[in-house]
GROMACS .gro file of C-alpha atoms in nm:
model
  261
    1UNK     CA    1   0.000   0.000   0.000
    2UNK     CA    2   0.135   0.346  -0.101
    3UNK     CA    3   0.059   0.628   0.103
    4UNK     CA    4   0.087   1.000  -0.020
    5UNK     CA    5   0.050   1.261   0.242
    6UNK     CA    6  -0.079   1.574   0.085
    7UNK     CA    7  -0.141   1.932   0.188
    8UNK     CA    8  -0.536   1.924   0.126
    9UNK     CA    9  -0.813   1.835  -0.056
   10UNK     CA   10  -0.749   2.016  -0.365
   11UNK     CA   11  -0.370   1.881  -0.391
   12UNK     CA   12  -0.534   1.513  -0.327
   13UNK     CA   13  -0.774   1.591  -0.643
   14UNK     CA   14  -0.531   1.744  -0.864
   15UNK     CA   15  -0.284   1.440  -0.779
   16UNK     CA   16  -0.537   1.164  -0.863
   17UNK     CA   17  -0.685   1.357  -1.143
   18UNK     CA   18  -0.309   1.357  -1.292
   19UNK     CA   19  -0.294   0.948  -1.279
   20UNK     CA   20  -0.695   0.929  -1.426
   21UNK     CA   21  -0.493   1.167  -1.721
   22UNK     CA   22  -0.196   0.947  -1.764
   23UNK     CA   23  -0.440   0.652  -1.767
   24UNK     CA   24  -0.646   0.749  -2.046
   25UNK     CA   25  -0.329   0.799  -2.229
   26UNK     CA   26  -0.217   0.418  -2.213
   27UNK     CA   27  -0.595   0.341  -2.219
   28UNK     CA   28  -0.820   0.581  -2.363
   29UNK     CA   29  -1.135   0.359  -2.274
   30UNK     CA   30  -1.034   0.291  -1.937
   31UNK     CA   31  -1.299   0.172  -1.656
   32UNK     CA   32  -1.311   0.416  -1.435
   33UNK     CA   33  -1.470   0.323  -1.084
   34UNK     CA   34  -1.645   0.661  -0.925
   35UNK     CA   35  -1.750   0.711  -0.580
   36UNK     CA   36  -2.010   0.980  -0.456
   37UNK     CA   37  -1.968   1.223  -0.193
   38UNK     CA   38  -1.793   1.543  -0.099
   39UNK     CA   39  -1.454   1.368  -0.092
   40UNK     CA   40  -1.390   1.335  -0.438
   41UNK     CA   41  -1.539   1.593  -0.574
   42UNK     CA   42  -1.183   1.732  -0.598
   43UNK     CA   43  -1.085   1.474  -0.840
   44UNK     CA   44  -1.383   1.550  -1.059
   45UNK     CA   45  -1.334   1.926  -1.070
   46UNK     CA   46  -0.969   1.900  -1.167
   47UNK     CA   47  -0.997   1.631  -1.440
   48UNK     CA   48  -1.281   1.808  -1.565
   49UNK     CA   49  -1.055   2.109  -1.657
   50UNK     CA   50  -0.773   1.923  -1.776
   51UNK     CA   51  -1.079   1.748  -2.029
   52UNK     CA   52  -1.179   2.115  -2.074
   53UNK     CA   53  -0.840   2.233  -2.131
   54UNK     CA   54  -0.778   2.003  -2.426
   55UNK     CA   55  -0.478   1.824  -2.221
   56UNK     CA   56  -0.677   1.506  -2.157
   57UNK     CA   57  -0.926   1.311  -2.416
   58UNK     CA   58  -1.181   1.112  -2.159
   59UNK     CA   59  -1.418   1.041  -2.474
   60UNK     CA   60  -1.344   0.736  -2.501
   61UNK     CA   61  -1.351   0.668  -2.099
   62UNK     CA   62  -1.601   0.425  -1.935
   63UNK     CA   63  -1.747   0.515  -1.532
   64UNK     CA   64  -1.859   0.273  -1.328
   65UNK     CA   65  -2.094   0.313  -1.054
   66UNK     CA   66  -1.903   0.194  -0.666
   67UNK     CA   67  -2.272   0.170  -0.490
   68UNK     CA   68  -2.656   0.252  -0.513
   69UNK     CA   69  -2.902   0.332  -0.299
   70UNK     CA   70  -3.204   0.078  -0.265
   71UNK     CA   71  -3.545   0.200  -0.345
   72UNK     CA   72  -3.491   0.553  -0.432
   73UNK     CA   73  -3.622   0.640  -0.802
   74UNK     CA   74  -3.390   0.631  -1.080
   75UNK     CA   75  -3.429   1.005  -1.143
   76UNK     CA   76  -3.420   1.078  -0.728
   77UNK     CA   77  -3.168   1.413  -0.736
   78UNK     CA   78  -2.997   1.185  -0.456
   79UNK     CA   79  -2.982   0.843  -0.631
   80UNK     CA   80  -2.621   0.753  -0.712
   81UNK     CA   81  -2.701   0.745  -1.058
   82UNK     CA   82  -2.833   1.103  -1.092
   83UNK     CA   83  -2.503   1.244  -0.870
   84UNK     CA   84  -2.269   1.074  -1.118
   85UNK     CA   85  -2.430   1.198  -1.382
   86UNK     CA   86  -2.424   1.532  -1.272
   87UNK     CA   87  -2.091   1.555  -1.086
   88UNK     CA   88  -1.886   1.339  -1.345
   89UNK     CA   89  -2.054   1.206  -1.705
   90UNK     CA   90  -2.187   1.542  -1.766
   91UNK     CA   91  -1.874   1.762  -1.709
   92UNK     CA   92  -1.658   1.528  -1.848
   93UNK     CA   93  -1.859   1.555  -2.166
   94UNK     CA   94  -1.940   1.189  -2.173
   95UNK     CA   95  -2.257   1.013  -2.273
   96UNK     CA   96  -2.502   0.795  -2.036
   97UNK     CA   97  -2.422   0.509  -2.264
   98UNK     CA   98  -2.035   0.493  -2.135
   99UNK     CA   99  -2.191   0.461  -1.794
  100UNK     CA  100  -2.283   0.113  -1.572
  101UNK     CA  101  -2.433   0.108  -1.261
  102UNK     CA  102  -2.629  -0.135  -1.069
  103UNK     CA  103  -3.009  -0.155  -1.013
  104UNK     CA  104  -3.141   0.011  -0.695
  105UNK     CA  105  -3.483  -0.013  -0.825
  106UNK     CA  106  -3.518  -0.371  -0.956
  107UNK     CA  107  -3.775  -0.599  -0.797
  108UNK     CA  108  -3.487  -0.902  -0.765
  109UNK     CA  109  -3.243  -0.692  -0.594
  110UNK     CA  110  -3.055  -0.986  -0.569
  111UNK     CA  111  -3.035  -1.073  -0.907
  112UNK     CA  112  -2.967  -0.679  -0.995
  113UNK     CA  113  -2.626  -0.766  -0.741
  114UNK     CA  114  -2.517  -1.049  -0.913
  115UNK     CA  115  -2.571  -0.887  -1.257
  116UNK     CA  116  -2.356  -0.571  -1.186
  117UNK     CA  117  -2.099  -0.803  -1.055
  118UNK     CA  118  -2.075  -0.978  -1.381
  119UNK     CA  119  -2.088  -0.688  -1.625
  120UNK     CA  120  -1.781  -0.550  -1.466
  121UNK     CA  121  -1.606  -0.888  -1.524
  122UNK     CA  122  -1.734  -0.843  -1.864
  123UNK     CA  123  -1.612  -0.552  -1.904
  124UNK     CA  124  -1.287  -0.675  -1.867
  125UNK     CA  125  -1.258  -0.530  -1.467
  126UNK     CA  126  -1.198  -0.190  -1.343
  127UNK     CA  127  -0.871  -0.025  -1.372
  128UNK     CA  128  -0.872   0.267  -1.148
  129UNK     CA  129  -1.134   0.251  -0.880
  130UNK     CA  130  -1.180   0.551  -0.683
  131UNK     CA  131  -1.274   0.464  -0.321
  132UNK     CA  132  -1.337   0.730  -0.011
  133UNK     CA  133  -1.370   0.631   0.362
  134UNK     CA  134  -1.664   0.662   0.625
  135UNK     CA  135  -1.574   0.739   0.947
  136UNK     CA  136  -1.577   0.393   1.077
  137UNK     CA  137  -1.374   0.278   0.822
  138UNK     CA  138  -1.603   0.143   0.557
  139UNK     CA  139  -1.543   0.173   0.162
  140UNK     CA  140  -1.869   0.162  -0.057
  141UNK     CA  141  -2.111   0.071   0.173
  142UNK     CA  142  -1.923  -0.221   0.283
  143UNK     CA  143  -1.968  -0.168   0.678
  144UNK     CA  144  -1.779  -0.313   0.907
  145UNK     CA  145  -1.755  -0.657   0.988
  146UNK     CA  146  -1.819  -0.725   0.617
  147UNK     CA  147  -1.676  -0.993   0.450
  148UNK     CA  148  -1.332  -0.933   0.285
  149UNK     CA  149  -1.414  -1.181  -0.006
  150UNK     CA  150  -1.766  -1.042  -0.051
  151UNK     CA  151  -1.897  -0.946  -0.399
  152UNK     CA  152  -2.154  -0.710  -0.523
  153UNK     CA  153  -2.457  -0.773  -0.317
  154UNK     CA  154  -2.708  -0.571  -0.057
  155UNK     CA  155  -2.617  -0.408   0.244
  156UNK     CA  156  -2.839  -0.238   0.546
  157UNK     CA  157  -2.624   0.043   0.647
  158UNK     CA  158  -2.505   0.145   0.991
  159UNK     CA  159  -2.709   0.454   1.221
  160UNK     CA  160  -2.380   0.656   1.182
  161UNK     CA  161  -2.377   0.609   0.768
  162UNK     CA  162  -2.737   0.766   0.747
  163UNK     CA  163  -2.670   1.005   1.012
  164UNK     CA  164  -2.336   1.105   0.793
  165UNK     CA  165  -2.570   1.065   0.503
  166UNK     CA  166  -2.869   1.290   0.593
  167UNK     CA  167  -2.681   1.617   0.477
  168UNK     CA  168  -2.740   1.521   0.120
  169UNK     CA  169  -3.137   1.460   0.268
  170UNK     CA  170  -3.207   1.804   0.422
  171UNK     CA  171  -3.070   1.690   0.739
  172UNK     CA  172  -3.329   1.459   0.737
  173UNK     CA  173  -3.243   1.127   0.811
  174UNK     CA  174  -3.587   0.952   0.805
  175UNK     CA  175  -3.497   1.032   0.420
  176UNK     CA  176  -3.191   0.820   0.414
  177UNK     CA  177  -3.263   0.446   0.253
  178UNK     CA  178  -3.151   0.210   0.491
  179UNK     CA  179  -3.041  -0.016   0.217
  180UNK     CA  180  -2.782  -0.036  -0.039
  181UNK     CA  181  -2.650  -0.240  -0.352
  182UNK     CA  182  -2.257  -0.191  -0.278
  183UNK     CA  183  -1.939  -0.354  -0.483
  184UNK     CA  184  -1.825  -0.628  -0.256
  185UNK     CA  185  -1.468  -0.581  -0.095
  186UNK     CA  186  -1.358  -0.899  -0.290
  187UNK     CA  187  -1.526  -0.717  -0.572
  188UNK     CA  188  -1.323  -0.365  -0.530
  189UNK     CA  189  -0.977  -0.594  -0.466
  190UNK     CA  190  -1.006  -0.705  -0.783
  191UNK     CA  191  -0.980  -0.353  -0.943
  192UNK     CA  192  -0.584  -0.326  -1.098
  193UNK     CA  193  -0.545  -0.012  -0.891
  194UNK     CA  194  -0.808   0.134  -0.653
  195UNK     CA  195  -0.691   0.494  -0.487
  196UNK     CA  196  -0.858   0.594  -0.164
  197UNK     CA  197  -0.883   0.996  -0.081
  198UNK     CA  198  -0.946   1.090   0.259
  199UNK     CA  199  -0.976   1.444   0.360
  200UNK     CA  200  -1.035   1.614   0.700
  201UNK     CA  201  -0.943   1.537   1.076
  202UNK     CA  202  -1.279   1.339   1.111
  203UNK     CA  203  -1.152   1.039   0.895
  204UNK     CA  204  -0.777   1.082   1.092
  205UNK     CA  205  -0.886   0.734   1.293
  206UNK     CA  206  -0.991   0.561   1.018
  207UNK     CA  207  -0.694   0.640   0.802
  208UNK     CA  208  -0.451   0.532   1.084
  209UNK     CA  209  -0.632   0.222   1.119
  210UNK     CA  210  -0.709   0.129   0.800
  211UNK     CA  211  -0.324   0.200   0.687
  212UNK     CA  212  -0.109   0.091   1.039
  213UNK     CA  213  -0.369  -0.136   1.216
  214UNK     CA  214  -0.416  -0.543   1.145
  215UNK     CA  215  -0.636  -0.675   0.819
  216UNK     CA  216  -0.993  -0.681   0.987
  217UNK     CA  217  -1.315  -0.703   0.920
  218UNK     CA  218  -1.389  -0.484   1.144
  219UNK     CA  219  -1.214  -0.193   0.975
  220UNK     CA  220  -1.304  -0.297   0.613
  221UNK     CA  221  -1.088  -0.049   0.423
  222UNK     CA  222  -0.786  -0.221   0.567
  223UNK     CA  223  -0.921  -0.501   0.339
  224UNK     CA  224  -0.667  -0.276   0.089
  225UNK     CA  225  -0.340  -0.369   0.266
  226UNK     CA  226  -0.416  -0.703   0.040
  227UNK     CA  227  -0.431  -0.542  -0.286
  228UNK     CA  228  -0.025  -0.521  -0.483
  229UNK     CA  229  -0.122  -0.182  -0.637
  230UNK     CA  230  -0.331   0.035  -0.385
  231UNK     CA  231  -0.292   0.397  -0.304
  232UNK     CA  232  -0.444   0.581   0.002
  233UNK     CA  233  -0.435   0.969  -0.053
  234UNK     CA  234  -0.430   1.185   0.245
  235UNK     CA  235  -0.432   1.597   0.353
  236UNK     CA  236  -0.233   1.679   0.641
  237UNK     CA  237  -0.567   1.690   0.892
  238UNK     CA  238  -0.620   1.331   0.785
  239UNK     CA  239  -0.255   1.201   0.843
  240UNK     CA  240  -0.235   1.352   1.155
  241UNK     CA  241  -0.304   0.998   1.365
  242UNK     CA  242  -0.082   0.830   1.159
  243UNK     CA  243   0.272   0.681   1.307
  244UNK     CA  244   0.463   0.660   1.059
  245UNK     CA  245   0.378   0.955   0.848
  246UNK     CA  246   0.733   1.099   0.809
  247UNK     CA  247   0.832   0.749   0.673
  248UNK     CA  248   0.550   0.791   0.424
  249UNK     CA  249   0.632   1.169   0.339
  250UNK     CA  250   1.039   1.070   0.255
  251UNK     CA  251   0.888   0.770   0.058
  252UNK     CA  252   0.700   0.969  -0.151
  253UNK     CA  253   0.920   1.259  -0.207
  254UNK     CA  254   1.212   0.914  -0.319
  255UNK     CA  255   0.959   0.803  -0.561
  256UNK     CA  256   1.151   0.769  -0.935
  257UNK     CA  257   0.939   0.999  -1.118
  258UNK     CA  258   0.799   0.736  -1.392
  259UNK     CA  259   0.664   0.518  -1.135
  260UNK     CA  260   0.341   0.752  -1.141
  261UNK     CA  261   0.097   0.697  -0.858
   0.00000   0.00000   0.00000
């Protein structure tokens, strides 16, 4: 696991955004794995201008839903669906039919798991899947004391999730849907790189934990420690519990230059 310490959020996008860029160039129509949230909205902003700016073609690029919400309507401003649409296929220019997500509204929600799950094999796997971190150490809606070899299946989420959640609800959470169709840890492992951005002192336990504590179920982002090509992206506020962070900053600033992130 590689671990880049940087100053904030906006150095975190514009560092990720930079190895999305220099992906597309090796593989124009990359799979792209997208998360929601305020986290990476960074990442979105600053390959959006580079896409604007003529210095990266994305046209080709395919996104990939991480997670859905069960139950709320496809067009639901709130649904997974309609936020990646808004905060990445449309300012990156792209069309709905480069996008895959799963079903949140299908009667089997089951069989809507299972089918997600295989169109991403299908689609010959995701190469960069972007991942960000809840509070308790969950990635997707994977929750702790998942399974680390689960796949893409449904989840009921945790009190604190919704109550994290309900800002996107009008502070409501009676609004939050307690269910979700998530990627499956053993699903997201099997991404060739998957790079985690974690911003502000609130996620500083779960950073430290998931990066310097034991593999655990319990702490299902540490799940990553596994994976031979992970990154975990950090601002200062959200190193600050780490131990070895000064190992991490000299590591980085050693790194041969073509390595890339």
């Amino acid at each position: 696991m590689e671990v880049v310490i940087v100053p904030d959020a906006t150095a975190g996008g514009e560092l990720i955004a930079e190895a999305i860029a220099a992906l597309l160039s090796r593989k124009p129509d990359a799979l792209l794995g997208v998360a929601t949230g305020s986290t990476p909205l960074p990442i979105y902003q600053a390959l959006t201008a580079k896409v604007r700016s003529g210095a990266v073609d994305a046209s080709r690029a395919r996104i990939c839903q991480l997670d859905e919400y069960v139950g709320l309507p496809a067009g639901h401003p709130e649904s997974y669906r309609s936020v990646v649409l808004r905060e990445v296929i449309e300012p990156l220019g792209l069309s709905e039919k480069s996008f895959m997500g799963p079903d949140g509204t299908a009667e089997d929600v089951q069989a809507a798991c299972e089918a997600y799950d295989k169109a991403l094999t299908e689609a010959g796997g995701v190469d960069l899947q972007l991942l960000g971190i809840g509070t308790d150490g969950h990635i997707g809606f994977n929750e702790p004391c998942s399974s680390l070899a689960s796949r893409t299946r449904i989840k009921t989420l945790t009190e604190q999730t919704r109550i994290d959640n309900a800002r996107f609800f009008d502070d409501d959470i009676a609004q939050v849907p307690r269910h979700v169709i998530t990627q499956g840890i053993g699903t997201i492992l099997e991404s060739r790189h998957p790079v985690l951005l974690a911003t502000g002192e609130g996620k500083a336990d779960a950073v430290a934990r998931t990066v310097e504590g034991p593999v655990a179920s319990v702490v299902p982002a540490s799940a990553l420690q596994l994976h031979p090509h992970a990154t975990v992206v950090v601002d200062e506020a959200a190193a600050s519990k780490l131990k070895l962070a000064d190992y991490f900053r000299a590591t980085y600033a050693a790194k041969p230059q073509w390595q890339g992130l």
